[in-house]
Amino acid sequence: MRLADLVNSVGSNFREVANFICYPFQNLSRIATRHAQKEYENVELPWGKKTETRENSVEQSNIPVERRNSQADRMLNPYSPQKLLNEPNARISQVKVASSSLNEIANAVTIATADRLARKTSPSAKTLPILPTDIEIRGGRRGKYRVEKCLKHGEIVRLYQGIQVENNKPVLIKEYLLTDRDFNQKEAKERKEKFEKLANLNFKNGVGKDFRLISPWDAIAPSNEKRCYLIFEQPIHNSLTLREYLLKSGAMTPQQVRGVLDQVLQTLWFLHSHRLRAFDYEIEQGLPHGYLSLDSLLIASSSQPSALDQPQFFIYVADLALWEDLFKPPTANFSERSPKQDLIDLGYVSFYLLWGTTVDPDTAQPLNPKFEQHWPEIKDTRLNKFIHRLLGIDQPFKTAFEARKELLAPQSRELETPLDVTAETDSLEKENTQKSSSLFRLVLTIILLGFLAGLLVQIMLRWRQPSKVEGLVFNSSEPCCLAQIDRVPTETVTYITEADGIWSYILNTVSLVSYNKTFVEELTLREPRLKTYTLEISNENIIEEIRRKRADFALTTFIKDLPDDMEQVEVAYDGLVVFVAFSDNKRHQSVPNALNGKITLDQLREIYTTGSLSNWSPPEGISQNIKVYMPVDNPQAVKFFEELVFKGDPPQQFKKLAEKLIREAQQKIINQQPINENYILGEILKDFEQNQTVGFGFGLLSRVFNQCAVYPLALGKKEEEVEPLVQQLGNQVKPIEPTIDLCNDKGSYWPNVEAFKSGSYPLSYRLVVVYPKKDKTQAVAGKKFAELLKTDEGQRLLSEAGLVSLRTLPKRN
């Protein structure tokens, strides 16, 4: 007996004994019932009896053997809008092998037995009936749901079509059963507690899109039922699992397989590298998928042609092991869940896509990429080598990022040596190599000497001029660090900011600059002299609060008519940005491209008064009509929009539009989700990708920057539009363009500091520290706090929080 089997056996027996001791009467009743059922099933009548025959067919799978235990759950595809197909396993009707193939027969019998056990319905599953039509499921964060019909009925997983009761929104309901056979009461309770927290996982990392990762919209775990429910939003239009796609369309071309690999590797990079909150609210650095297969990858095809002749489909990733594993029995053996295994599984997927099937069409045997004779004949040798590395047959990739970088690398010009090279050719190549080696060494020596000379010149120049970093000149007269500011008051100090202002968001939002810490906490940690400083949020007039000495100073936006007894010091900038959807999925239908990446202030006023935009041509296949978005739950953003766009006097049409959007927002209050910038980012992208709707929205740059769901447009008078973001191109700094990859090029672009500083960006505004001139105690506290924020270290913190710094900061070493 294997050690794993012994441990599992002991664990199972221990649970049975503990369960019996805790619930003796219920267990005795269940044992008696099972015994009676067994006797009943063993009763045979003398007529109608059929002769049993031994099965000679073996069911095969498309994935490695160690991952078969999860097939019972993955047989369901909860995301396809059409009736889902049964898993197309190949069946071998008559297996004929020689005596040297005994090991293959043993493996086939083991696989067949495992599959038959997986299909066997447990007695407790029979006691949990299918949910009837029109029954309502309550308890979710987003309301209640009504079942319309059952789509799939599995042993422990069922799938229903349903709607959200409040707004008749179509949803898919995935039901998990916690059977008595597999879980005692304590284990079931623990599964439910973890299950309910799944919906709280932030797969979008605060802002931006989620890299085509299909995650639950809601999770419900009724306390009095042996069921749990995952709620999914309306599925991707016209989507199929890759298995269904292969049945319908056959094998993919190498170019199409590259398209699949590109998108899935991008999703895996997101999963493996982004920080996610775990069940205990601690951070996990990345997460493996765990169930990557032809069944967990969805393909949504696009009918639009591509000018670049690129594969026009989009791959979505579903069925993460994170929640699927919760309903595996405690005694179940789990295969490895790791980023490394995800890459191997993706290698199997791509191998099957090249074939168009999982079994050899001639022999009906499972295809195995570890056997070179099983590989299809393709001319793309680079793709062949790439998949070999994914599978670990050749040197494996360390990360999904490394793999995707290799996949997208330019084509190599290396000539592959034919297999029938003659000895004369080898000799000639060797002679040519020897002749060129001397010239190569000479050229290399010259280059090296030139490099050393250039390096020496650069070092000498650095002694005489300000330092340059990638084309940017940094000549700051401010101290570099918080610790360099002297005479910071250490007595008790109180400072305030407005309740609905941007400072309140910046100072109190957790994890903007440091995980699980607010800006105030991080600043205090770096500068211990601020431990006696207390921040208060006020709904009163901040000037009057300072005058009454209820606060020593305030953080607010620039005050145009500042009283004579007050002083204000600029410490950062912020502004509004106007944006449209930025979709990797529909890059050939790019709205930013159609607008040339810019919009005039007159056009912006037209959009937010008439709800339309004249004299423009939307991308092919996209509606001329537009949809307007407004962050109605961020009153400061709306207030700034009225002041900066309409000069403080918005027309009646704008007021009516705002009232309409507020009414619509109030109708969505039941979802308990504020209609702010984060909400708009997701909605504007989803409406574009799923409904081909062009949307225009606006919001604060501090709450939009560093995302890739939308593209911020350049703004200004005609032919004088200014882009709020810039990027590094060689040794020059230029405005971003619609061709930029906002998702993969993060870090290569940043706010246009000079445009905000000079005011040439029309929707910018200043953030200040306000303190009284006369009162020395209050004045010193406010002045020193401003000095702290103006240091390089303070400016970097403000920049990381989303604000625009007073000056361009040098990159960290």
XYZ file of N, CA and C in Angstrom, residues 285-483:
597
model
N 0.582 36.596 -3.681
C 1.266 37.099 -4.855
C 1.008 36.134 -6.003
N -0.096 36.343 -6.679
C -0.410 35.513 -7.823
C -1.250 34.304 -7.460
N -1.818 33.705 -8.499
C -2.748 32.603 -8.300
C -2.695 31.695 -9.520
N -2.495 30.386 -9.356
C -2.549 29.492 -10.516
C -3.986 29.248 -10.952
N -4.170 28.943 -12.216
C -5.516 28.621 -12.697
C -5.934 27.253 -12.195
N -5.133 26.237 -12.472
C -5.369 24.914 -11.908
C -6.184 23.967 -12.757
N -7.019 24.491 -13.679
C -7.879 23.618 -14.493
C -7.839 24.026 -15.966
N -6.698 24.423 -16.450
C -6.590 24.877 -17.828
C -6.746 23.697 -18.785
N -7.739 23.771 -19.668
C -8.005 22.678 -20.600
C -8.871 23.189 -21.741
N -9.198 22.320 -22.671
C -10.092 22.680 -23.767
C -11.468 23.059 -23.270
N -11.823 22.646 -22.047
C -13.156 22.906 -21.515
C -13.237 24.198 -20.718
N -12.119 24.695 -20.224
C -12.142 25.901 -19.401
C -11.745 27.149 -20.184
N -11.466 26.996 -21.476
C -11.130 28.132 -22.335
C -12.249 28.335 -23.341
N -12.777 29.560 -23.421
C -13.858 29.896 -24.323
C -13.334 30.734 -25.470
N -13.889 30.518 -26.655
C -13.504 31.297 -27.815
C -14.726 32.042 -28.320
N -14.582 33.348 -28.517
C -15.641 34.196 -29.058
C -15.118 34.768 -30.361
N -15.711 34.356 -31.471
C -15.227 34.774 -32.782
C -15.815 36.112 -33.172
N -15.065 36.845 -33.995
C -15.515 38.128 -34.520
C -15.629 38.021 -36.026
N -16.709 38.558 -36.571
C -16.917 38.517 -38.024
C -16.225 39.667 -38.734
N -15.643 40.587 -37.988
C -15.002 41.743 -38.600
C -13.657 41.354 -39.212
N -13.374 41.818 -40.426
C -12.074 41.507 -41.038
C -10.959 42.277 -40.351
N -9.759 41.787 -40.501
C -8.592 42.426 -39.882
C -7.641 42.888 -40.966
N -7.262 44.168 -40.896
C -6.330 44.700 -41.886
C -4.969 44.054 -41.767
N -4.632 43.593 -40.570
C -3.324 42.975 -40.343
C -3.378 41.469 -40.502
N -4.523 40.942 -40.918
C -4.697 39.505 -41.101
C -4.363 38.728 -39.835
N -4.785 39.267 -38.706
C -4.564 38.611 -37.428
C -5.776 37.760 -37.065
N -5.604 36.723 -36.237
C -6.747 35.897 -35.829
C -7.805 36.741 -35.133
N -9.034 36.694 -35.645
C -10.103 37.520 -35.093
C -10.979 36.695 -34.154
N -10.453 36.397 -33.012
C -11.209 35.742 -31.959
C -10.598 36.160 -30.633
N -11.361 35.949 -29.573
C -10.914 36.356 -28.247
C -11.139 35.202 -27.299
N -10.138 34.928 -26.483
C -10.149 33.767 -25.593
C -10.445 34.227 -24.174
N -11.444 33.612 -23.553
C -11.825 33.910 -22.174
C -11.527 32.688 -21.301
N -11.120 32.941 -20.076
C -10.657 31.883 -19.179
C -11.650 31.723 -18.032
N -12.085 30.492 -17.787
C -13.090 30.222 -16.750
C -12.621 29.080 -15.845
N -13.447 28.761 -14.847
C -13.291 27.576 -13.987
C -11.965 27.546 -13.233
N -11.682 28.570 -12.462
C -10.470 28.544 -11.647
C -10.573 27.500 -10.549
N -9.455 26.867 -10.259
C -9.420 25.862 -9.195
C -9.748 26.477 -7.838
N -9.595 27.791 -7.730
C -9.828 28.472 -6.466
C -11.186 28.126 -5.885
N -12.236 28.106 -6.718
C -13.548 27.734 -6.187
C -13.937 26.310 -6.566
N -13.433 25.771 -7.674
C -13.791 24.403 -8.050
C -13.275 23.394 -7.027
N -12.088 23.661 -6.463
C -11.495 22.726 -5.507
C -12.249 22.676 -4.180
N -13.033 23.718 -3.891
C -13.747 23.746 -2.611
C -14.715 22.586 -2.462
N -15.181 22.050 -3.566
C -16.215 21.020 -3.502
C -15.671 19.631 -3.806
N -14.345 19.525 -3.781
C -13.733 18.208 -3.865
C -13.700 17.595 -2.468
N -13.991 16.311 -2.323
C -13.963 15.674 -1.005
C -12.604 15.842 -0.338
N -12.569 15.891 0.991
C -11.288 16.045 1.690
C -10.288 14.945 1.377
N -10.775 13.775 0.998
C -9.877 12.661 0.705
C -9.411 12.642 -0.737
N -9.902 13.583 -1.551
C -9.547 13.586 -2.968
C -8.077 13.928 -3.153
N -7.469 13.323 -4.159
C -6.085 13.616 -4.507
C -6.061 14.743 -5.527
N -5.403 15.840 -5.209
C -5.338 16.976 -6.103
C -4.045 16.929 -6.902
N -4.153 17.229 -8.182
C -2.940 17.396 -8.971
C -2.325 18.748 -8.643
N -1.133 18.975 -9.118
C -0.396 20.183 -8.762
C -1.118 21.434 -9.237
N -1.205 22.416 -8.358
C -1.763 23.717 -8.716
C -0.612 24.724 -8.654
N -0.074 25.089 -9.770
C 1.075 25.991 -9.778
C 1.171 26.667 -11.141
N 1.798 27.834 -11.202
C 2.022 28.473 -12.506
C 2.766 27.558 -13.477
N 3.683 26.765 -12.959
C 4.426 25.832 -13.813
C 3.473 24.838 -14.478
N 2.526 24.285 -13.693
C 1.588 23.329 -14.248
C 0.634 23.995 -15.234
N 0.286 25.266 -14.983
C -0.565 25.990 -15.929
C 0.084 26.057 -17.302
N 1.395 26.319 -17.345
C 2.094 26.399 -18.622
C 2.116 25.034 -19.309
N 2.292 23.979 -18.534
C 2.260 22.634 -19.115
C 0.883 22.345 -19.693
N -0.175 22.671 -18.931
C -1.535 22.443 -19.413
C -1.816 23.234 -20.682
N -1.294 24.470 -20.748
C -1.466 25.264 -21.965
C -0.734 24.623 -23.132
N 0.405 23.986 -22.852
C 1.104 23.255 -23.897
C 0.258 22.129 -24.471
N -0.432 21.375 -23.591
C -1.334 20.331 -24.061
C -2.462 20.920 -24.901
N -3.028 22.028 -24.442
C -4.127 22.658 -25.182
C -3.681 23.038 -26.589
N -2.536 23.700 -26.708
C -2.059 24.129 -28.023
C -1.729 22.938 -28.911
N -1.206 21.871 -28.320
C -0.917 20.645 -29.076
C -2.200 20.075 -29.670
N -3.276 20.022 -28.864
C -4.552 19.500 -29.353
C -5.188 20.423 -30.387
N -4.960 21.739 -30.244
C -5.522 22.671 -31.221
C -4.892 22.475 -32.597
N -3.597 22.165 -32.637
C -2.939 21.910 -33.920
C -3.486 20.640 -34.581
N -3.820 19.649 -33.749
C -4.379 18.398 -34.265
C -5.868 18.554 -34.609
N -6.595 19.310 -33.810
C -8.037 19.396 -33.980
C -8.780 18.315 -33.232
N -8.059 17.539 -32.435
C -8.662 16.440 -31.691
C -7.717 16.042 -30.565
N -8.171 15.135 -29.717
C -7.336 14.660 -28.618
C -6.885 13.218 -28.811
N -7.375 12.577 -29.877
C -7.015 11.180 -30.141
C -6.564 11.041 -31.584
N -5.719 10.077 -31.832
C -5.244 9.796 -33.179
C -6.414 9.289 -34.024
N -6.753 9.960 -35.121
C -7.901 9.539 -35.921
C -7.739 8.175 -36.569
N -6.501 7.713 -36.713
C -6.266 6.413 -37.348
C -6.312 5.264 -36.352
N -5.715 5.475 -35.175
C -5.613 4.380 -34.207
C -6.580 4.524 -33.030
N -7.240 5.688 -32.920
C -8.144 5.969 -31.793
C -7.421 5.954 -30.451
N -6.096 6.098 -30.493
C -5.306 6.152 -29.272
C -5.128 7.610 -28.840
N -5.023 7.872 -27.523
C -4.804 9.247 -27.081
C -3.504 9.816 -27.640
N -3.560 11.057 -28.105
C -2.368 11.721 -28.598
C -1.490 12.142 -27.428
N -0.213 11.916 -27.565
C 0.727 12.231 -26.488
C 1.853 13.077 -27.063
N 1.955 14.348 -26.660
C 2.989 15.218 -27.229
C 4.406 14.798 -26.856
N 4.538 13.895 -25.885
C 5.869 13.432 -25.502
C 6.429 12.438 -26.515
N 5.569 11.965 -27.424
C 6.008 11.083 -28.503
C 6.107 11.915 -29.774
N 7.308 12.061 -30.311
C 7.510 12.908 -31.485
C 6.692 12.431 -32.679
N 6.444 11.110 -32.779
C 5.666 10.601 -33.905
C 4.208 11.037 -33.837
N 3.778 11.535 -32.677
C 2.398 12.008 -32.540
C 2.224 13.464 -32.964
N 3.330 14.166 -33.233
C 3.214 15.582 -33.562
C 2.746 15.775 -35.004
N 1.830 16.729 -35.234
C 1.384 16.997 -36.611
C 2.487 17.684 -37.400
N 2.426 17.581 -38.704
C 3.423 18.214 -39.554
C 3.041 19.675 -39.775
N 3.817 20.580 -39.198
C 3.595 22.018 -39.385
C 4.905 22.653 -39.810
N 4.807 23.694 -40.627
C 5.993 24.375 -41.127
C 6.553 25.383 -40.122
N 5.731 25.768 -39.163
C 6.152 26.769 -38.174
C 7.014 26.084 -37.106
N 8.312 25.973 -37.392
C 9.207 25.286 -36.463
C 9.369 26.047 -35.142
N 9.262 27.389 -35.198
C 9.369 28.171 -33.959
C 8.208 27.853 -33.026
N 7.020 27.725 -33.580
C 5.853 27.389 -32.763
C 6.017 25.989 -32.186
N 6.544 25.081 -32.999
C 6.777 23.712 -32.522
C 7.724 23.718 -31.319
N 8.818 24.456 -31.434
C 9.775 24.534 -30.331
C 9.167 25.228 -29.115
N 8.345 26.251 -29.384
C 7.722 26.989 -28.291
C 6.813 26.067 -27.471
N 6.002 25.264 -28.135
C 5.099 24.362 -27.419
C 5.892 23.295 -26.672
N 6.992 22.834 -27.256
C 7.860 21.895 -26.551
C 8.356 22.485 -25.229
N 8.670 23.788 -25.229
C 9.127 24.426 -23.995
C 7.984 24.585 -22.992
N 6.784 24.885 -23.481
C 5.628 24.955 -22.580
C 5.416 23.625 -21.876
N 5.529 22.556 -22.623
C 5.299 21.215 -22.078
C 6.428 20.755 -21.168
N 7.557 21.456 -21.188
C 8.693 21.042 -20.376
C 9.526 19.974 -21.048
N 9.210 19.657 -22.321
C 10.022 18.671 -23.052
C 11.401 19.261 -23.326
N 11.427 20.532 -23.742
C 12.678 21.278 -23.846
C 12.764 22.212 -22.641
N 13.784 23.062 -22.610
C 13.982 23.954 -21.460
C 12.704 24.737 -21.177
N 12.092 24.551 -20.015
C 10.793 25.184 -19.741
C 10.931 26.681 -19.478
N 9.829 27.401 -19.716
C 9.773 28.820 -19.367
C 9.602 28.962 -17.858
N 10.183 30.010 -17.311
C 10.064 30.241 -15.872
C 8.726 30.887 -15.517
N 8.228 31.771 -16.387
C 6.988 32.484 -16.104
C 6.169 32.630 -17.375
N 4.885 32.966 -17.196
C 4.014 33.243 -18.343
C 4.491 34.488 -19.076
N 5.026 35.453 -18.329
C 5.533 36.672 -18.960
C 6.699 36.349 -19.889
N 7.611 35.514 -19.413
C 8.755 35.122 -20.247
C 8.276 34.388 -21.495
N 7.294 33.508 -21.321
C 6.780 32.742 -22.457
C 6.137 33.669 -23.489
N 5.332 34.612 -23.026
C 4.655 35.519 -23.973
C 5.667 36.417 -24.681
N 6.687 36.853 -23.958
C 7.730 37.673 -24.573
C 8.428 36.902 -25.689
N 8.698 35.626 -25.450
C 9.323 34.786 -26.474
C 8.379 34.581 -27.654
N 7.092 34.387 -27.367
C 6.102 34.157 -28.430
C 6.005 35.360 -29.352
N 6.073 36.568 -28.785
C 5.899 37.798 -29.561
C 7.209 38.348 -30.108
N 8.327 37.662 -29.830
C 9.625 38.131 -30.317
C 9.652 38.108 -31.837
N 10.405 39.040 -32.467
C 10.483 39.058 -33.936
C 11.026 37.743 -34.474
N 10.625 37.426 -35.690
C 11.076 36.191 -36.323
C 12.593 36.183 -36.457
N 13.183 35.063 -36.101
C 14.636 34.922 -36.220
C 15.024 34.685 -37.665
N 16.167 35.213 -38.058
C 16.649 35.017 -39.423
C 17.631 33.860 -39.526
N 17.745 33.096 -38.433
C 18.683 31.973 -38.457
C 18.218 30.932 -39.455
N 19.131 30.419 -40.234
C 18.825 29.358 -41.191
C 19.044 28.026 -40.524
N 18.018 27.183 -40.570
C 18.150 25.873 -39.955
C 18.966 24.959 -40.852
N 19.880 24.222 -40.279
C 20.751 23.326 -41.028
C 19.979 22.098 -41.478
N 19.970 21.776 -42.793
C 19.257 20.572 -43.248
C 19.848 19.330 -42.615
N 19.017 18.294 -42.565
C 19.462 17.061 -41.933
C 20.475 16.315 -42.782
N 20.533 16.577 -44.141
C 21.422 15.820 -45.022
C 22.637 16.647 -45.431
N 23.169 17.443 -44.512
C 24.343 18.260 -44.828
C 25.541 17.343 -45.055
N 26.292 17.623 -46.078
C 27.442 16.777 -46.415
C 28.685 17.234 -45.680
N 29.679 16.378 -45.656
C 30.934 16.716 -44.968
C 31.633 17.877 -45.657
N 31.465 17.962 -47.055
C 32.099 19.062 -47.763
C 31.515 20.403 -47.335
N 30.185 20.439 -47.108
C 29.538 21.687 -46.685
C 30.039 22.106 -45.315
N 30.160 21.122 -44.389
C 30.673 21.411 -43.050
C 32.069 21.996 -43.119
N 32.894 21.429 -43.982
C 34.281 21.892 -44.104
C 34.332 23.317 -44.628
N 33.470 23.607 -45.634
C 33.443 24.944 -46.217
C 32.980 25.975 -45.188
N 31.949 25.621 -44.422
C 31.454 26.547 -43.391
C 32.529 26.807 -42.340
N 33.270 25.768 -41.971
C 34.320 25.920 -40.966
C 35.415 26.846 -41.480
N 35.758 26.709 -42.770
C 36.800 27.557 -43.345
C 36.346 29.010 -43.383
N 35.086 29.242 -43.799
C 34.579 30.614 -43.846
C 34.532 31.239 -42.459
N 34.215 30.415 -41.462
C 34.153 30.908 -40.084
C 35.522 31.354 -39.613
N 36.549 30.560 -39.938
C 37.907 30.915 -39.526
C 38.375 32.199 -40.196
N 37.976 32.398 -41.473
C 38.401 33.606 -42.184
C 37.748 34.850 -41.596
N 36.486 34.693 -41.185
C 35.761 35.871 -40.694
C 36.047 36.171 -39.218
N 36.630 35.206 -38.487
C 36.815 35.406 -37.050
C 37.798 36.539 -36.764
N 38.843 36.660 -37.574
C 39.823 37.714 -37.343
C 39.192 39.091 -37.547
N 38.431 39.239 -38.638
C 37.749 40.513 -38.891
C 36.754 40.823 -37.782
N 36.055 39.791 -37.298
C 35.052 39.990 -36.235
C 35.718 40.497 -34.953
N 36.876 39.904 -34.598
C 37.581 40.341 -33.397
C 38.036 41.785 -33.523
N 38.489 42.188 -34.745
C 38.931 43.553 -34.960
C 37.778 44.543 -34.781
N 36.633 44.217 -35.401
C 35.460 45.091 -35.282
C 35.007 45.182 -33.825
N 35.006 44.036 -33.124
C 34.582 44.021 -31.729
C 35.491 44.887 -30.860
N 36.788 44.861 -31.139
C 37.741 45.668 -30.372
C 37.478 47.155 -30.576
N 37.210 47.535 -31.841
C 36.928 48.946 -32.139
C 35.672 49.408 -31.417
N 34.623 48.571 -31.458
C 33.359 48.925 -30.801
C 33.562 49.079 -29.298
N 34.341 48.152 -28.721
C 34.568 48.205 -27.278
C 35.318 49.464 -26.878
N 36.332 49.830 -27.655
C 37.086 51.048 -27.367
C 36.196 52.276 -27.498
N 35.330 52.289 -28.528
C 34.405 53.410 -28.704
C 33.428 53.528 -27.547
N 32.970 52.378 -27.073
C 32.033 52.380 -25.945
C 32.686 52.945 -24.692
N 33.932 52.510 -24.422
C 34.640 53.009 -23.244
C 34.891 54.507 -23.339
N 35.220 54.972 -24.538
C 35.453 56.403 -24.711
C 34.159 57.188 -24.481
N 33.057 56.682 -25.032
C 31.764 57.351 -24.834
C 31.366 57.374 -23.375
N 31.637 56.248 -22.684
C 31.307 56.182 -21.268
C 32.101 57.210 -20.475
N 33.380 57.376 -20.813
C 34.220 58.353 -20.123
C 33.709 59.767 -20.350
N 33.275 60.058 -21.589
C 32.730 61.384 -21.898
C 31.469 61.646 -21.092
N 30.606 60.641 -21.003
C 29.363 60.793 -20.246
C 29.636 61.089 -18.771
N 30.627 60.379 -18.215
C 30.961 60.607 -16.811
C 31.449 62.030 -16.597
N 32.247 62.542 -17.523
C 32.761 63.902 -17.391
C 31.641 64.917 -17.527
N 30.699 64.656 -18.437
C 29.589 65.588 -18.640
C 28.677 65.626 -17.427
N 28.516 64.508 -16.757
C 27.643 64.461 -15.590
C 28.152 65.357 -14.462
N 29.477 65.642 -14.446
C 30.025 66.534 -13.425
C 29.621 67.990 -13.685
N 29.233 68.286 -14.934
C 29.030 69.684 -15.308
C 27.574 70.043 -15.584
N 26.661 69.063 -15.669
C 25.280 69.372 -16.006
C 24.353 68.512 -15.189
N 23.074 68.926 -15.051
C 22.084 68.137 -14.313
C 21.958 66.750 -14.922
N 21.606 65.792 -14.072
C 21.505 64.410 -14.528
C 20.342 64.237 -15.475
N 20.516 63.360 -16.465
C 19.464 63.041 -17.427
C 19.079 61.576 -17.285
N 17.798 61.347 -17.267
C 17.303 59.980 -17.206
C 16.347 59.774 -18.365
N 16.770 58.993 -19.365
C 15.944 58.657 -20.514
C 15.357 59.909 -21.168
N 16.186 60.923 -21.365
C 15.740 62.085 -22.098
C 15.089 63.152 -21.241
N 14.902 62.935 -19.968
C 14.264 63.901 -19.089
C 15.307 64.559 -18.202
N 15.194 65.888 -18.029
C 16.139 66.635 -17.203
C 15.525 66.848 -15.823
N 16.242 66.482 -14.799
C 15.769 66.659 -13.434
C 16.701 67.650 -12.733
N 16.139 68.743 -12.327
C 16.933 69.762 -11.670
C 16.119 70.306 -10.505
N 15.917 69.467 -9.507
C 15.050 69.817 -8.397
C 15.819 70.584 -7.332
N 15.180 71.669 -6.865
C 15.772 72.427 -5.764
C 15.213 71.991 -4.427
N 14.270 71.026 -4.437
C 13.638 70.542 -3.213
C 14.471 69.409 -2.609
N 14.408 69.250 -1.291
C 15.107 68.120 -0.655
C 14.593 66.785 -1.198
N 15.426 65.798 -1.111
C 15.037 64.495 -1.651
C 14.136 63.726 -0.704
N 14.343 63.916 0.605
C 13.728 62.982 1.553
C 12.975 63.720 2.653
N 12.008 63.001 3.220
C 11.235 63.554 4.328
C 12.138 63.922 5.504
N 13.127 63.100 5.758
C 13.994 63.310 6.930
C 14.818 64.583 6.833
